[in-house]
């Protein structure tokens, strides 16, 4: 497998979608509005993000309520790590909220606050992709990864590890070569082809 080709493909096919998604959350008029849209897991088109499509509305409503109650702590976060910790402490106790939702909500609120991950957070599919590269930790510093990852931000690397997890594991069904790797990666919903899969 050619990681450089996979990364080049990620940049061509997914970077703009990821940036558009981030811009949507960053454009919210207030932090309260950003929390509401982040916790409801809605995209710019009003549809639920695929990661959270199975979470009951009542669970997301409770997560949003708790986050709004913690607005001062969220506003006081000076870096993404602190923001992630506040979001985790606030919503992970809600039954039905897992580590992927914690990360996604923190990333969305972080977009509004101008806070970006300084490490690559591992959870769900990203942990599978990272394991294929020899990592079994909770987060990875970018400089621990092969030089091929240099063009990507930490958030993009998280996204990449999920989207390309099967190719990284050498799954021949997912990919024959990364140059024309799967038009529809295994974690990509065919019914939502214009949104990011991970």
Short mmCIF file of C-alpha atoms in Angstrom, two decimals:
data_model
loop_
_atom_site.label_atom_id
_atom_site.label_comp_id
_atom_site.label_asym_id
_atom_site.label_seq_id
_atom_site.Cartn_x
_atom_site.Cartn_y
_atom_site.Cartn_z
CA UNK A 1 0.00 0.00 0.00
CA UNK A 2 1.26 3.46 -0.86
CA UNK A 3 0.48 5.84 2.02
CA UNK A 4 1.60 8.87 -0.02
CA UNK A 5 -0.98 8.05 -2.70
CA UNK A 6 -3.67 7.57 -0.06
CA UNK A 7 -2.85 10.94 1.48
CA UNK A 8 -2.87 12.61 -1.92
CA UNK A 9 -6.27 11.07 -2.57
CA UNK A 10 -7.55 12.22 0.81
CA UNK A 11 -6.47 15.80 0.04
CA UNK A 12 -8.17 15.70 -3.37
CA UNK A 13 -11.41 14.00 -2.31
CA UNK A 14 -12.02 14.89 1.33
CA UNK A 15 -10.11 17.99 2.44
CA UNK A 16 -12.58 20.50 0.99
CA UNK A 17 -15.55 18.60 2.47
CA UNK A 18 -13.88 18.62 5.90
CA UNK A 19 -13.07 22.33 5.60
CA UNK A 20 -16.64 23.13 4.56
CA UNK A 21 -17.94 21.23 7.58
CA UNK A 22 -15.55 23.08 9.91
CA UNK A 23 -16.55 26.42 8.37
CA UNK A 24 -20.22 25.71 9.04
CA UNK A 25 -19.57 25.33 12.77
CA UNK A 26 -17.16 28.28 12.85
CA UNK A 27 -19.80 30.58 11.28
CA UNK A 28 -22.35 30.16 14.05
CA UNK A 29 -23.39 33.57 15.48
CA UNK A 30 -22.72 32.80 19.15
CA UNK A 31 -21.11 30.13 21.30
CA UNK A 32 -24.56 29.12 22.50
CA UNK A 33 -25.65 28.58 18.88
CA UNK A 34 -22.43 26.69 18.15
CA UNK A 35 -23.07 24.40 21.12
CA UNK A 36 -26.63 23.77 19.99
CA UNK A 37 -25.68 22.77 16.45
CA UNK A 38 -22.59 20.83 17.61
CA UNK A 39 -24.52 18.81 20.20
CA UNK A 40 -27.44 18.15 17.86
CA UNK A 41 -24.86 16.71 15.41
CA UNK A 42 -26.46 18.51 12.47
CA UNK A 43 -24.61 19.33 9.28
CA UNK A 44 -25.09 22.47 7.20
CA UNK A 45 -27.87 20.72 5.25
CA UNK A 46 -29.76 20.09 8.52
CA UNK A 47 -29.24 16.32 8.42
CA UNK A 48 -27.73 14.35 11.27
CA UNK A 49 -24.05 13.53 10.86
CA UNK A 50 -23.55 9.86 10.01
CA UNK A 51 -21.44 9.26 13.15
CA UNK A 52 -24.37 10.11 15.38
CA UNK A 53 -27.32 9.02 13.26
CA UNK A 54 -28.27 6.19 15.63
CA UNK A 55 -28.10 8.20 18.85
CA UNK A 56 -31.60 8.96 20.17
CA UNK A 57 -32.63 12.63 20.01
CA UNK A 58 -33.24 12.66 23.77
CA UNK A 59 -29.57 11.74 24.37
CA UNK A 60 -28.29 14.55 22.15
CA UNK A 61 -30.74 16.99 23.77
CA UNK A 62 -29.37 16.10 27.20
CA UNK A 63 -25.78 16.48 25.97
CA UNK A 64 -26.66 19.90 24.57
CA UNK A 65 -28.33 20.94 27.83
CA UNK A 66 -25.26 19.94 29.83
CA UNK A 67 -22.92 21.74 27.44
CA UNK A 68 -24.95 24.94 27.62
CA UNK A 69 -24.72 24.73 31.42
CA UNK A 70 -20.93 24.47 31.07
CA UNK A 71 -20.64 27.39 28.63
CA UNK A 72 -18.27 29.37 30.85
CA UNK A 73 -15.86 26.43 31.12
CA UNK A 74 -16.03 25.91 27.35
CA UNK A 75 -15.37 29.60 26.73
CA UNK A 76 -12.40 29.55 29.12
CA UNK A 77 -10.61 26.73 27.23
CA UNK A 78 -7.34 28.03 25.82
CA UNK A 79 -6.47 24.95 23.77
CA UNK A 80 -8.23 22.00 22.20
CA UNK A 81 -6.98 19.53 24.81
CA UNK A 82 -8.68 21.52 27.57
CA UNK A 83 -11.83 21.91 25.48
CA UNK A 84 -11.92 18.17 24.78
CA UNK A 85 -11.55 17.43 28.50
CA UNK A 86 -14.44 19.77 29.40
CA UNK A 87 -16.68 18.24 26.72
CA UNK A 88 -15.73 14.73 27.85
CA UNK A 89 -16.44 15.43 31.53
CA UNK A 90 -19.71 17.14 30.60
CA UNK A 91 -21.33 14.72 28.15
CA UNK A 92 -19.64 11.32 28.35
CA UNK A 93 -21.64 10.46 31.51
CA UNK A 94 -24.81 10.71 29.38
CA UNK A 95 -25.82 7.14 28.51
CA UNK A 96 -25.46 6.75 24.74
CA UNK A 97 -22.61 9.25 24.29
CA UNK A 98 -19.31 7.60 23.39
CA UNK A 99 -15.78 8.74 22.73
CA UNK A 100 -16.39 9.45 19.04
CA UNK A 101 -19.29 11.78 19.84
CA UNK A 102 -17.19 13.50 22.52
CA UNK A 103 -14.44 14.15 19.96
CA UNK A 104 -16.81 15.25 17.21
CA UNK A 105 -18.69 17.68 19.47
CA UNK A 106 -15.41 19.09 20.81
CA UNK A 107 -14.12 19.51 17.25
CA UNK A 108 -17.29 21.37 16.22
CA UNK A 109 -17.23 23.70 19.23
CA UNK A 110 -13.49 24.11 18.72
CA UNK A 111 -14.14 25.30 15.17
CA UNK A 112 -16.22 28.15 16.60
CA UNK A 113 -13.64 28.96 19.29
CA UNK A 114 -10.69 28.72 16.91
CA UNK A 115 -9.18 25.76 18.78
CA UNK A 116 -7.67 22.90 16.78
CA UNK A 117 -6.34 19.53 17.97
CA UNK A 118 -2.63 19.52 18.72
CA UNK A 119 -2.50 15.72 18.68
CA UNK A 120 -4.32 13.01 16.75
CA UNK A 121 -7.11 11.63 18.93
CA UNK A 122 -7.83 7.92 18.54
CA UNK A 123 -11.27 6.37 18.91
CA UNK A 124 -13.54 4.04 16.96
CA UNK A 125 -12.31 3.72 13.36
CA UNK A 126 -9.24 5.89 13.85
CA UNK A 127 -7.92 3.43 16.43
CA UNK A 128 -8.13 0.66 13.82
CA UNK A 129 -6.21 2.75 11.29
CA UNK A 130 -3.61 3.73 13.90
CA UNK A 131 -3.18 0.12 15.00
CA UNK A 132 -2.29 -0.78 11.41
CA UNK A 133 0.57 1.73 11.75
CA UNK A 134 1.68 0.18 15.06
CA UNK A 135 0.01 2.54 17.54
CA UNK A 136 -2.09 1.42 20.51
CA UNK A 137 -2.42 4.66 22.48
CA UNK A 138 -5.12 7.28 23.09
CA UNK A 139 -3.47 9.96 20.97
CA UNK A 140 -0.52 10.38 18.63
CA UNK A 141 1.78 13.36 18.18
CA UNK A 142 2.10 14.23 14.52
CA UNK A 143 5.89 13.95 14.60
CA UNK A 144 5.54 10.30 15.67
CA UNK A 145 3.95 9.47 12.32
CA UNK A 146 5.75 8.80 9.04
CA UNK A 147 6.86 11.92 7.12
CA UNK A 148 4.14 11.22 4.54
CA UNK A 149 1.59 12.68 6.99
CA UNK A 150 3.30 16.09 7.05
CA UNK A 151 0.79 17.74 4.63
CA UNK A 152 -2.15 16.92 6.94
CA UNK A 153 -3.31 18.64 10.12
CA UNK A 154 -3.97 16.58 13.23
CA UNK A 155 -7.72 16.71 12.58
CA UNK A 156 -7.18 15.60 8.98
CA UNK A 157 -4.99 12.71 10.14
CA UNK A 158 -7.81 11.59 12.48
CA UNK A 159 -10.19 11.73 9.52
CA UNK A 160 -7.72 9.91 7.26
CA UNK A 161 -7.15 7.07 9.74
CA UNK A 162 -10.89 6.39 9.81
CA UNK A 163 -11.57 6.68 6.09
CA UNK A 164 -8.55 4.57 5.09
CA UNK A 165 -8.48 2.14 8.02
CA UNK A 166 -9.19 -0.90 5.83
CA UNK A 167 -6.57 0.06 3.27
CA UNK A 168 -4.04 0.63 6.06
CA UNK A 169 -4.79 -2.89 7.35
CA UNK A 170 -4.10 -4.28 3.88
CA UNK A 171 -7.69 -5.25 3.19
CA UNK A 172 -7.53 -6.19 -0.50
CA UNK A 173 -11.28 -5.82 -0.82
CA UNK A 174 -11.02 -2.18 0.27
CA UNK A 175 -8.18 -1.38 -2.07
CA UNK A 176 -6.00 -2.87 -4.75
CA UNK A 177 -3.62 0.09 -4.69
CA UNK A 178 -3.97 3.45 -3.09
CA UNK A 179 -3.59 5.32 -6.37
CA UNK A 180 -7.19 4.54 -7.25
CA UNK A 181 -8.28 3.39 -3.85
CA UNK A 182 -11.95 2.63 -3.42
CA UNK A 183 -14.33 5.23 -4.78
CA UNK A 184 -16.47 4.45 -1.74
CA UNK A 185 -14.34 3.54 1.30
CA UNK A 186 -15.83 0.95 3.63
CA UNK A 187 -16.72 3.56 6.28
CA UNK A 188 -18.32 5.81 3.65
CA UNK A 189 -22.10 5.79 3.48
CA UNK A 190 -23.17 5.39 -0.14
CA UNK A 191 -26.39 7.20 0.66
CA UNK A 192 -24.46 10.28 1.79
CA UNK A 193 -21.86 10.51 -0.95
CA UNK A 194 -21.39 14.27 -0.66
CA UNK A 195 -20.60 14.23 3.04
CA UNK A 196 -17.44 13.02 4.70
CA UNK A 197 -17.64 9.41 5.81
CA UNK A 198 -15.67 9.83 9.01
#
